[in-house]
Amino acid sequence: MTRLVFSSEQLAAELDDAERFALWQELYVGTVCKFDVKRLADRPFAMRYEFAEFGAVALVRCQGTVGEFTRTRHQAASESNDSLLLNFNGNNSWSMSLPTGDYNYRPGVCSFLGGPGIMHTRHHGGTDWTGIMVPRQRLRESVPDIEDHSGAELDSSSEIVRHLCRYTTMLLKGEDDGSDSTLAAHIETTLLDLMGLAFKGRRDAADLAKMRGLRAARLQAILGEIKRGFADPAFAPAVVAGKLRCSENYVQKLLHESGATFSERVLELRLQKVRGMLASPRHDGMRIIEIAFACGFNDVSYFNRCFRRRFGDAPTQWRGERRHDPA
């Protein structure tokens, strides 16, 4: 997997505003894609472009004070990339001109932009979007008429599109180093499945995606909520279900299918957090029981039993030996 970031914050501080824009433009256009770009004239230049690749599918986040992108006929002809782009708009409205017509998009909408052809876009208030780039042929496998959707808006309120947007955002925020090729392949399949559903492709592709893509996205959302809330002693499946607007039984079912129950996942996260705090001199001023309570435990005997069973030593022994090796 490849992760790239082109940010104006990375440029030398001694450069003035015009120099920063010129250098960023040279780096961005020369590395990422062939575009002419025009900045907003009424504010300082700032731009951040993030790119993460999972197999043949790439995720993109673009935000800053560039107001226009133009791809000329010459640039389009020299572009070897034949990927299509599904776009999740941010807080600013924008418009696009293609040879086939003009399109206007409100903040928050999901749209399909087609391939790397001639185009001109205007971003009112600055660039703010997240996108999924997919090879044309791969998307045709589930959406044979994909070219007919160029410029179209998808239903941003639909469950599929909302899950696809959430899953994309989560992956861009992740810190995976790309060393697990099996995981990258799974993510690629999930994204393709969800896009097939979003475009209402062939019935067999949609049925397959229901089993893989949507359920996987829901599971990722559940795991994200568990990671955020596990240290709360009152944390329960009902809390996750309420935040994600689904039933508690559904939460438990997906977790069970993933190989670990809600209680097992919460316990593991709490124990790992305790172990990390015990190993860190920064927490030497805290008693062990205080650390346990801070990580979500509220029963001393239960905590001690679980810790010894998981790591083979009592918490006091762990702190004394300052162990750093993984269990």
mmCIF file of C-alpha atoms in Angstrom:
data_model
loop_
_atom_site.group_PDB
_atom_site.id
_atom_site.type_symbol
_atom_site.label_atom_id
_atom_site.label_comp_id
_atom_site.label_asym_id
_atom_site.label_seq_id
_atom_site.Cartn_x
_atom_site.Cartn_y
_atom_site.Cartn_z
ATOM 1 C CA MET A 1 0.000 0.000 0.000
ATOM 2 C CA THR A 2 1.131 3.553 -0.736
ATOM 3 C CA ARG A 3 0.432 6.632 1.387
ATOM 4 C CA LEU A 4 1.362 10.117 0.186
ATOM 5 C CA VAL A 5 0.822 13.597 1.586
ATOM 6 C CA PHE A 6 1.431 16.832 -0.338
ATOM 7 C CA SER A 7 0.942 19.657 2.138
ATOM 8 C CA SER A 8 1.851 23.322 2.003
ATOM 9 C CA GLU A 9 2.883 22.936 5.653
ATOM 10 C CA GLN A 10 5.851 20.874 4.447
ATOM 11 C CA LEU A 11 7.284 23.770 2.448
ATOM 12 C CA ALA A 12 10.139 25.931 3.718
ATOM 13 C CA ALA A 13 8.968 28.636 6.102
ATOM 14 C CA GLU A 14 11.113 31.330 4.456
ATOM 15 C CA LEU A 15 9.157 31.137 1.182
ATOM 16 C CA ASP A 16 6.606 33.865 0.577
ATOM 17 C CA ASP A 17 3.002 33.093 -0.314
ATOM 18 C CA ALA A 18 3.465 33.159 -4.091
ATOM 19 C CA GLU A 19 6.589 30.987 -3.890
ATOM 20 C CA ARG A 20 4.782 28.470 -1.691
ATOM 21 C CA PHE A 21 1.956 28.164 -4.206
ATOM 22 C CA ALA A 22 4.311 27.839 -7.172
ATOM 23 C CA LEU A 23 6.397 25.132 -5.503
ATOM 24 C CA TRP A 24 3.383 23.201 -4.246
ATOM 25 C CA GLN A 25 1.809 23.351 -7.702
ATOM 26 C CA GLU A 26 5.007 22.023 -9.277
ATOM 27 C CA LEU A 27 5.217 19.125 -6.817
ATOM 28 C CA TYR A 28 1.513 18.280 -6.930
ATOM 29 C CA VAL A 29 0.970 18.474 -10.684
ATOM 30 C CA GLY A 30 4.256 16.760 -11.436
ATOM 31 C CA THR A 31 3.573 13.866 -9.097
ATOM 32 C CA VAL A 32 -0.156 13.324 -8.708
ATOM 33 C CA CYS A 33 -1.966 14.267 -11.899
ATOM 34 C CA LYS A 34 -1.988 16.675 -14.825
ATOM 35 C CA PHE A 35 -4.017 19.792 -13.992
ATOM 36 C CA ASP A 36 -3.739 23.543 -14.176
ATOM 37 C CA VAL A 37 -4.675 24.947 -10.791
ATOM 38 C CA LYS A 38 -5.721 28.422 -9.690
ATOM 39 C CA ARG A 39 -5.705 29.584 -6.096
ATOM 40 C CA LEU A 40 -8.209 31.801 -4.353
ATOM 41 C CA ALA A 41 -7.034 35.409 -4.470
ATOM 42 C CA ASP A 42 -8.583 36.574 -1.205
ATOM 43 C CA ARG A 43 -6.711 34.383 1.290
ATOM 44 C CA PRO A 44 -3.232 32.935 1.993
ATOM 45 C CA PHE A 45 -2.293 29.765 0.147
ATOM 46 C CA ALA A 46 -2.788 26.519 2.070
ATOM 47 C CA MET A 47 -3.347 23.077 0.597
ATOM 48 C CA ARG A 48 -3.244 19.456 1.727
ATOM 49 C CA TYR A 49 -3.593 16.413 -0.532
ATOM 50 C CA GLU A 50 -3.645 12.910 0.997
ATOM 51 C CA PHE A 51 -3.483 9.680 -0.986
ATOM 52 C CA ALA A 52 -3.810 6.078 0.262
ATOM 53 C CA GLU A 53 -3.772 3.060 -2.045
ATOM 54 C CA PHE A 54 -5.357 -0.320 -1.305
ATOM 55 C CA GLY A 55 -4.671 -2.675 -4.178
ATOM 56 C CA ALA A 56 -6.115 -1.105 -7.311
ATOM 57 C CA VAL A 57 -8.328 1.317 -5.364
ATOM 58 C CA ALA A 58 -7.042 4.654 -4.076
ATOM 59 C CA LEU A 59 -8.533 7.075 -1.543
ATOM 60 C CA VAL A 60 -7.957 10.818 -1.797
ATOM 61 C CA ARG A 61 -8.527 13.763 0.544
ATOM 62 C CA CYS A 62 -8.063 17.297 -0.820
ATOM 63 C CA GLN A 63 -8.596 20.463 1.194
ATOM 64 C CA GLY A 64 -7.325 24.027 0.918
ATOM 65 C CA THR A 65 -7.467 27.334 -0.896
ATOM 66 C CA VAL A 66 -7.203 26.169 -4.505
ATOM 67 C CA GLY A 67 -10.323 27.407 -6.264
ATOM 68 C CA GLU A 68 -10.068 25.973 -9.798
ATOM 69 C CA PHE A 69 -8.751 22.843 -11.515
ATOM 70 C CA THR A 70 -8.523 22.588 -15.301
ATOM 71 C CA ARG A 71 -7.484 19.627 -17.439
ATOM 72 C CA THR A 72 -6.838 20.566 -21.057
ATOM 73 C CA ARG A 73 -7.210 18.358 -24.104
ATOM 74 C CA HIS A 74 -3.422 17.937 -24.270
ATOM 75 C CA GLN A 75 -3.223 16.985 -20.583
ATOM 76 C CA ALA A 76 -6.084 14.515 -20.911
ATOM 77 C CA ALA A 77 -4.447 12.861 -23.924
ATOM 78 C CA SER A 78 -1.180 12.409 -22.049
ATOM 79 C CA GLU A 79 -2.849 11.013 -18.899
ATOM 80 C CA SER A 80 -2.207 7.263 -18.609
ATOM 81 C CA ASN A 81 -4.404 6.813 -15.527
ATOM 82 C CA ASP A 82 -7.853 5.480 -16.473
ATOM 83 C CA SER A 83 -9.406 5.642 -13.010
ATOM 84 C CA LEU A 84 -12.900 6.890 -12.254
ATOM 85 C CA LEU A 85 -13.655 9.083 -9.240
ATOM 86 C CA LEU A 86 -16.491 8.949 -6.724
ATOM 87 C CA ASN A 87 -16.516 12.235 -4.814
ATOM 88 C CA PHE A 88 -17.826 13.078 -1.334
ATOM 89 C CA ASN A 89 -18.197 16.839 -1.159
ATOM 90 C CA GLY A 90 -17.222 18.700 2.010
ATOM 91 C CA ASN A 91 -18.500 22.027 3.282
ATOM 92 C CA ASN A 92 -18.205 24.055 0.065
ATOM 93 C CA SER A 93 -20.331 24.022 -3.074
ATOM 94 C CA TRP A 94 -18.598 23.515 -6.407
ATOM 95 C CA SER A 95 -19.298 23.215 -10.119
ATOM 96 C CA MET A 96 -17.878 21.160 -12.980
ATOM 97 C CA SER A 97 -17.841 21.658 -16.737
ATOM 98 C CA LEU A 98 -17.443 18.618 -19.003
ATOM 99 C CA PRO A 99 -17.815 18.279 -22.766
ATOM 100 C CA THR A 100 -21.168 16.642 -22.015
ATOM 101 C CA GLY A 101 -22.525 19.482 -19.871
ATOM 102 C CA ASP A 102 -22.270 21.579 -16.718
ATOM 103 C CA TYR A 103 -22.951 20.314 -13.196
ATOM 104 C CA ASN A 104 -23.408 22.022 -9.827
ATOM 105 C CA TYR A 105 -22.981 20.317 -6.468
ATOM 106 C CA ARG A 106 -24.132 21.394 -3.031
ATOM 107 C CA PRO A 107 -22.103 20.849 0.155
ATOM 108 C CA GLY A 108 -22.282 17.280 1.432
ATOM 109 C CA VAL A 109 -23.399 15.573 -1.785
ATOM 110 C CA CYS A 110 -21.877 12.443 -3.327
ATOM 111 C CA SER A 111 -21.164 12.605 -7.047
ATOM 112 C CA PHE A 112 -19.515 10.528 -9.762
ATOM 113 C CA LEU A 113 -17.005 12.416 -11.860
ATOM 114 C CA GLY A 114 -16.072 9.911 -14.534
ATOM 115 C CA GLY A 115 -12.568 9.521 -15.888
ATOM 116 C CA PRO A 116 -9.515 11.685 -16.600
ATOM 117 C CA GLY A 117 -10.960 13.634 -19.519
ATOM 118 C CA ILE A 118 -11.233 17.340 -20.303
ATOM 119 C CA MET A 119 -12.793 19.154 -17.372
ATOM 120 C CA HIS A 120 -12.918 22.391 -15.413
ATOM 121 C CA THR A 121 -14.009 22.680 -11.789
ATOM 122 C CA ARG A 122 -14.668 25.712 -9.580
ATOM 123 C CA HIS A 123 -14.641 25.303 -5.811
ATOM 124 C CA HIS A 124 -16.503 28.123 -4.085
ATOM 125 C CA GLY A 125 -14.664 28.959 -0.874
ATOM 126 C CA GLY A 126 -11.872 26.484 -1.537
ATOM 127 C CA THR A 127 -11.305 22.793 -2.204
ATOM 128 C CA ASP A 128 -12.886 20.383 0.265
ATOM 129 C CA TRP A 129 -13.587 16.830 -0.865
ATOM 130 C CA THR A 130 -12.823 13.157 -0.303
ATOM 131 C CA GLY A 131 -12.796 10.664 -3.147
ATOM 132 C CA ILE A 132 -12.408 7.051 -4.234
ATOM 133 C CA MET A 133 -10.425 6.338 -7.415
ATOM 134 C CA VAL A 134 -11.219 3.010 -9.101
ATOM 135 C CA PRO A 135 -9.894 1.580 -12.385
ATOM 136 C CA ARG A 136 -12.612 1.815 -15.014
ATOM 137 C CA GLN A 137 -12.519 -1.889 -15.853
ATOM 138 C CA ARG A 138 -12.838 -2.975 -12.218
ATOM 139 C CA LEU A 139 -15.942 -0.860 -11.710
ATOM 140 C CA ARG A 140 -17.450 -2.089 -14.974
ATOM 141 C CA GLU A 141 -17.480 -5.596 -13.483
ATOM 142 C CA SER A 142 -20.337 -4.578 -11.173
ATOM 143 C CA VAL A 143 -21.650 -1.530 -13.061
ATOM 144 C CA PRO A 144 -21.507 -2.279 -16.821
ATOM 145 C CA ASP A 145 -23.042 1.076 -17.746
ATOM 146 C CA ILE A 146 -20.730 3.102 -15.505
ATOM 147 C CA GLU A 147 -19.980 5.729 -18.176
ATOM 148 C CA ASP A 148 -23.671 6.688 -18.229
ATOM 149 C CA HIS A 149 -23.368 7.921 -14.629
ATOM 150 C CA SER A 150 -20.740 10.613 -15.332
ATOM 151 C CA GLY A 151 -21.631 13.796 -13.470
ATOM 152 C CA ALA A 152 -24.507 12.158 -11.596
ATOM 153 C CA GLU A 153 -25.314 12.644 -7.911
ATOM 154 C CA LEU A 154 -25.821 9.590 -5.718
ATOM 155 C CA ASP A 155 -28.305 9.553 -2.877
ATOM 156 C CA SER A 156 -26.151 10.888 -0.031
ATOM 157 C CA SER A 157 -28.814 9.934 2.525
ATOM 158 C CA SER A 158 -28.836 6.253 1.530
ATOM 159 C CA GLU A 159 -27.415 3.730 3.960
ATOM 160 C CA ILE A 160 -24.917 2.436 1.402
ATOM 161 C CA VAL A 161 -23.474 5.851 0.538
ATOM 162 C CA ARG A 162 -23.256 6.899 4.183
ATOM 163 C CA HIS A 163 -21.385 3.709 5.074
ATOM 164 C CA LEU A 164 -19.095 4.137 2.085
ATOM 165 C CA CYS A 165 -18.271 7.704 3.114
ATOM 166 C CA ARG A 166 -17.664 6.699 6.732
ATOM 167 C CA TYR A 167 -15.480 3.753 5.736
ATOM 168 C CA THR A 168 -13.412 5.933 3.380
ATOM 169 C CA THR A 169 -12.868 8.577 6.063
ATOM 170 C CA MET A 170 -11.833 5.933 8.590
ATOM 171 C CA LEU A 171 -9.283 4.421 6.210
ATOM 172 C CA LEU A 172 -7.719 7.805 5.416
ATOM 173 C CA LYS A 173 -7.337 8.519 9.132
ATOM 174 C CA GLY A 174 -5.744 5.120 9.765
ATOM 175 C CA GLU A 175 -2.060 4.473 10.296
ATOM 176 C CA ASP A 176 -1.727 1.131 8.508
ATOM 177 C CA ASP A 177 1.745 0.851 7.004
ATOM 178 C CA GLY A 178 0.535 -1.344 4.146
ATOM 179 C CA SER A 179 2.603 -4.396 5.125
ATOM 180 C CA ASP A 180 -0.456 -6.668 5.340
ATOM 181 C CA SER A 181 -1.339 -7.485 1.729
ATOM 182 C CA THR A 182 -4.294 -9.628 2.812
ATOM 183 C CA LEU A 183 -5.835 -6.687 4.642
ATOM 184 C CA ALA A 184 -5.243 -4.378 1.667
ATOM 185 C CA ALA A 185 -6.963 -6.882 -0.635
ATOM 186 C CA HIS A 186 -9.902 -7.143 1.743
ATOM 187 C CA ILE A 187 -10.259 -3.347 1.880
ATOM 188 C CA GLU A 188 -10.083 -3.164 -1.924
ATOM 189 C CA THR A 189 -12.877 -5.735 -2.245
ATOM 190 C CA THR A 190 -14.996 -3.969 0.374
ATOM 191 C CA LEU A 191 -14.728 -0.605 -1.378
ATOM 192 C CA LEU A 192 -15.547 -2.110 -4.778
ATOM 193 C CA ASP A 193 -18.517 -3.989 -3.338
ATOM 194 C CA LEU A 194 -19.899 -0.873 -1.694
ATOM 195 C CA MET A 195 -19.490 1.165 -4.874
ATOM 196 C CA GLY A 196 -21.296 -1.544 -6.823
ATOM 197 C CA LEU A 197 -24.177 -1.276 -4.388
ATOM 198 C CA ALA A 198 -24.163 2.503 -4.525
ATOM 199 C CA PHE A 199 -24.583 2.430 -8.296
ATOM 200 C CA LYS A 200 -27.180 -0.338 -8.118
ATOM 201 C CA GLY A 201 -25.220 -2.609 -10.427
ATOM 202 C CA ARG A 202 -25.936 -6.178 -11.422
ATOM 203 C CA ARG A 203 -28.133 -8.115 -9.004
ATOM 204 C CA ASP A 204 -25.531 -10.789 -8.379
ATOM 205 C CA ALA A 205 -22.872 -8.166 -7.600
ATOM 206 C CA ALA A 206 -25.261 -6.416 -5.235
ATOM 207 C CA ASP A 207 -26.078 -9.652 -3.413
ATOM 208 C CA LEU A 208 -22.383 -10.361 -2.988
ATOM 209 C CA ALA A 209 -21.757 -6.870 -1.656
ATOM 210 C CA LYS A 210 -24.550 -7.214 0.895
ATOM 211 C CA MET A 211 -22.655 -10.123 2.395
ATOM 212 C CA ARG A 212 -19.263 -8.433 2.325
ATOM 213 C CA GLY A 213 -19.092 -4.706 1.783
ATOM 214 C CA LEU A 214 -21.935 -3.310 3.870
ATOM 215 C CA ARG A 215 -21.485 -5.694 6.774
ATOM 216 C CA ALA A 216 -17.742 -5.029 6.791
ATOM 217 C CA ALA A 217 -18.333 -1.273 6.870
ATOM 218 C CA ARG A 218 -20.800 -1.640 9.732
ATOM 219 C CA LEU A 219 -18.371 -3.822 11.642
ATOM 220 C CA GLN A 220 -15.613 -1.232 11.199
ATOM 221 C CA ALA A 221 -17.947 1.438 12.566
ATOM 222 C CA ILE A 222 -18.751 -0.743 15.591
ATOM 223 C CA LEU A 223 -15.073 -1.434 16.259
ATOM 224 C CA GLY A 224 -14.340 2.281 16.033
ATOM 225 C CA GLU A 225 -16.952 3.041 18.690
ATOM 226 C CA ILE A 226 -15.547 0.302 20.940
ATOM 227 C CA LYS A 227 -12.052 1.731 20.611
ATOM 228 C CA ARG A 228 -13.323 5.177 21.574
ATOM 229 C CA GLY A 229 -15.492 4.104 24.508
ATOM 230 C CA PHE A 230 -13.918 1.020 26.129
ATOM 231 C CA ALA A 231 -12.394 2.901 29.099
ATOM 232 C CA ASP A 232 -15.832 3.955 30.366
ATOM 233 C CA PRO A 233 -16.900 1.473 33.115
ATOM 234 C CA ALA A 234 -20.531 1.859 31.978
ATOM 235 C CA PHE A 235 -19.718 1.113 28.334
ATOM 236 C CA ALA A 236 -22.131 -1.459 26.863
ATOM 237 C CA PRO A 237 -23.420 -2.748 23.504
ATOM 238 C CA ALA A 238 -26.478 -0.537 23.895
ATOM 239 C CA VAL A 239 -24.233 2.551 23.798
ATOM 240 C CA VAL A 240 -22.730 1.490 20.463
ATOM 241 C CA ALA A 241 -26.131 0.561 19.059
ATOM 242 C CA GLY A 242 -27.531 3.951 20.016
ATOM 243 C CA LYS A 243 -24.710 5.868 18.346
ATOM 244 C CA LEU A 244 -24.905 3.854 15.129
ATOM 245 C CA ARG A 245 -28.705 3.689 15.067
ATOM 246 C CA CYS A 246 -28.983 -0.061 14.934
ATOM 247 C CA SER A 247 -30.157 -2.766 17.333
ATOM 248 C CA GLU A 248 -28.075 -4.144 20.176
ATOM 249 C CA ASN A 249 -28.638 -7.668 18.835
ATOM 250 C CA TYR A 250 -27.219 -6.610 15.470
ATOM 251 C CA VAL A 251 -24.087 -5.216 17.130
ATOM 252 C CA GLN A 252 -23.579 -8.449 19.056
ATOM 253 C CA LYS A 253 -24.208 -10.568 15.956
ATOM 254 C CA LEU A 254 -21.625 -8.784 13.792
ATOM 255 C CA LEU A 255 -19.021 -8.933 16.553
ATOM 256 C CA HIS A 256 -19.666 -12.628 17.083
ATOM 257 C CA GLU A 257 -19.233 -13.249 13.344
ATOM 258 C CA SER A 258 -15.917 -11.374 13.458
ATOM 259 C CA GLY A 259 -14.498 -13.868 15.966
ATOM 260 C CA ALA A 260 -14.707 -11.981 19.276
ATOM 261 C CA THR A 261 -17.640 -10.803 21.370
ATOM 262 C CA PHE A 262 -18.227 -7.284 22.657
ATOM 263 C CA SER A 263 -17.035 -8.251 26.151
ATOM 264 C CA GLU A 264 -13.907 -9.946 24.821
ATOM 265 C CA ARG A 265 -12.920 -6.934 22.723
ATOM 266 C CA VAL A 266 -13.538 -4.451 25.529
ATOM 267 C CA LEU A 267 -11.600 -6.557 28.024
ATOM 268 C CA GLU A 268 -8.615 -6.879 25.676
ATOM 269 C CA LEU A 269 -8.479 -3.123 25.049
ATOM 270 C CA ARG A 270 -8.676 -2.378 28.779
ATOM 271 C CA LEU A 271 -5.929 -4.867 29.615
ATOM 272 C CA GLN A 272 -3.657 -3.543 26.888
ATOM 273 C CA LYS A 273 -4.181 0.004 28.121
ATOM 274 C CA VAL A 274 -3.368 -1.020 31.699
ATOM 275 C CA ARG A 275 -0.239 -2.827 30.557
ATOM 276 C CA GLY A 276 0.917 0.205 28.596
ATOM 277 C CA MET A 277 0.396 2.534 31.547
ATOM 278 C CA LEU A 278 2.205 0.162 33.916
ATOM 279 C CA ALA A 279 5.165 0.029 31.537
ATOM 280 C CA SER A 280 5.408 3.812 31.292
ATOM 281 C CA PRO A 281 7.360 5.814 33.914
ATOM 282 C CA ARG A 282 4.926 8.674 33.276
ATOM 283 C CA HIS A 283 2.347 6.833 35.380
ATOM 284 C CA ASP A 284 4.601 5.871 38.294
ATOM 285 C CA GLY A 285 2.695 8.320 40.483
ATOM 286 C CA MET A 286 -0.543 6.348 40.078
ATOM 287 C CA ARG A 287 -1.409 3.304 42.143
ATOM 288 C CA ILE A 288 -2.142 0.157 40.160
ATOM 289 C CA ILE A 289 -5.785 0.195 41.186
ATOM 290 C CA GLU A 290 -6.074 3.795 40.002
ATOM 291 C CA ILE A 291 -4.718 2.775 36.622
ATOM 292 C CA ALA A 292 -7.181 -0.122 36.462
ATOM 293 C CA PHE A 293 -10.107 2.178 37.243
ATOM 294 C CA ALA A 294 -8.900 4.694 34.638
ATOM 295 C CA CYS A 295 -8.959 1.931 32.024
ATOM 296 C CA GLY A 296 -12.553 0.879 32.745
ATOM 297 C CA PHE A 297 -12.278 -1.769 35.467
ATOM 298 C CA ASN A 298 -14.382 -1.380 38.607
ATOM 299 C CA ASP A 299 -13.672 -4.678 40.413
ATOM 300 C CA VAL A 300 -10.164 -5.224 41.834
ATOM 301 C CA SER A 301 -10.334 -9.014 42.101
ATOM 302 C CA TYR A 302 -11.696 -9.400 38.586
ATOM 303 C CA PHE A 303 -9.012 -7.088 37.199
ATOM 304 C CA ASN A 304 -6.194 -9.016 38.899
ATOM 305 C CA ARG A 305 -7.511 -12.374 37.631
ATOM 306 C CA CYS A 306 -7.897 -11.118 34.077
ATOM 307 C CA PHE A 307 -4.466 -9.485 34.010
ATOM 308 C CA ARG A 308 -2.656 -12.584 35.311
ATOM 309 C CA ARG A 309 -4.555 -14.852 32.910
ATOM 310 C CA ARG A 310 -3.758 -12.610 29.932
ATOM 311 C CA PHE A 311 -0.097 -11.732 30.621
ATOM 312 C CA GLY A 312 1.089 -14.476 32.993
ATOM 313 C CA ASP A 313 2.130 -12.125 35.826
ATOM 314 C CA ALA A 314 0.438 -10.022 38.456
ATOM 315 C CA PRO A 315 0.237 -6.279 37.715
ATOM 316 C CA THR A 316 2.802 -5.550 40.432
ATOM 317 C CA GLN A 317 5.310 -7.892 38.807
ATOM 318 C CA TRP A 318 4.707 -6.312 35.408
ATOM 319 C CA ARG A 319 5.357 -2.820 36.700
ATOM 320 C CA GLY A 320 8.493 -3.933 38.524
ATOM 321 C CA GLU A 321 10.027 -5.645 35.489
ATOM 322 C CA ARG A 322 9.093 -2.872 33.007
ATOM 323 C CA ARG A 323 8.231 -5.349 30.268
ATOM 324 C CA HIS A 324 7.853 -3.976 26.763
ATOM 325 C CA ASP A 325 7.632 -7.163 24.675
ATOM 326 C CA PRO A 326 4.196 -7.997 23.178
ATOM 327 C CA ALA A 327 2.147 -10.770 24.769
#
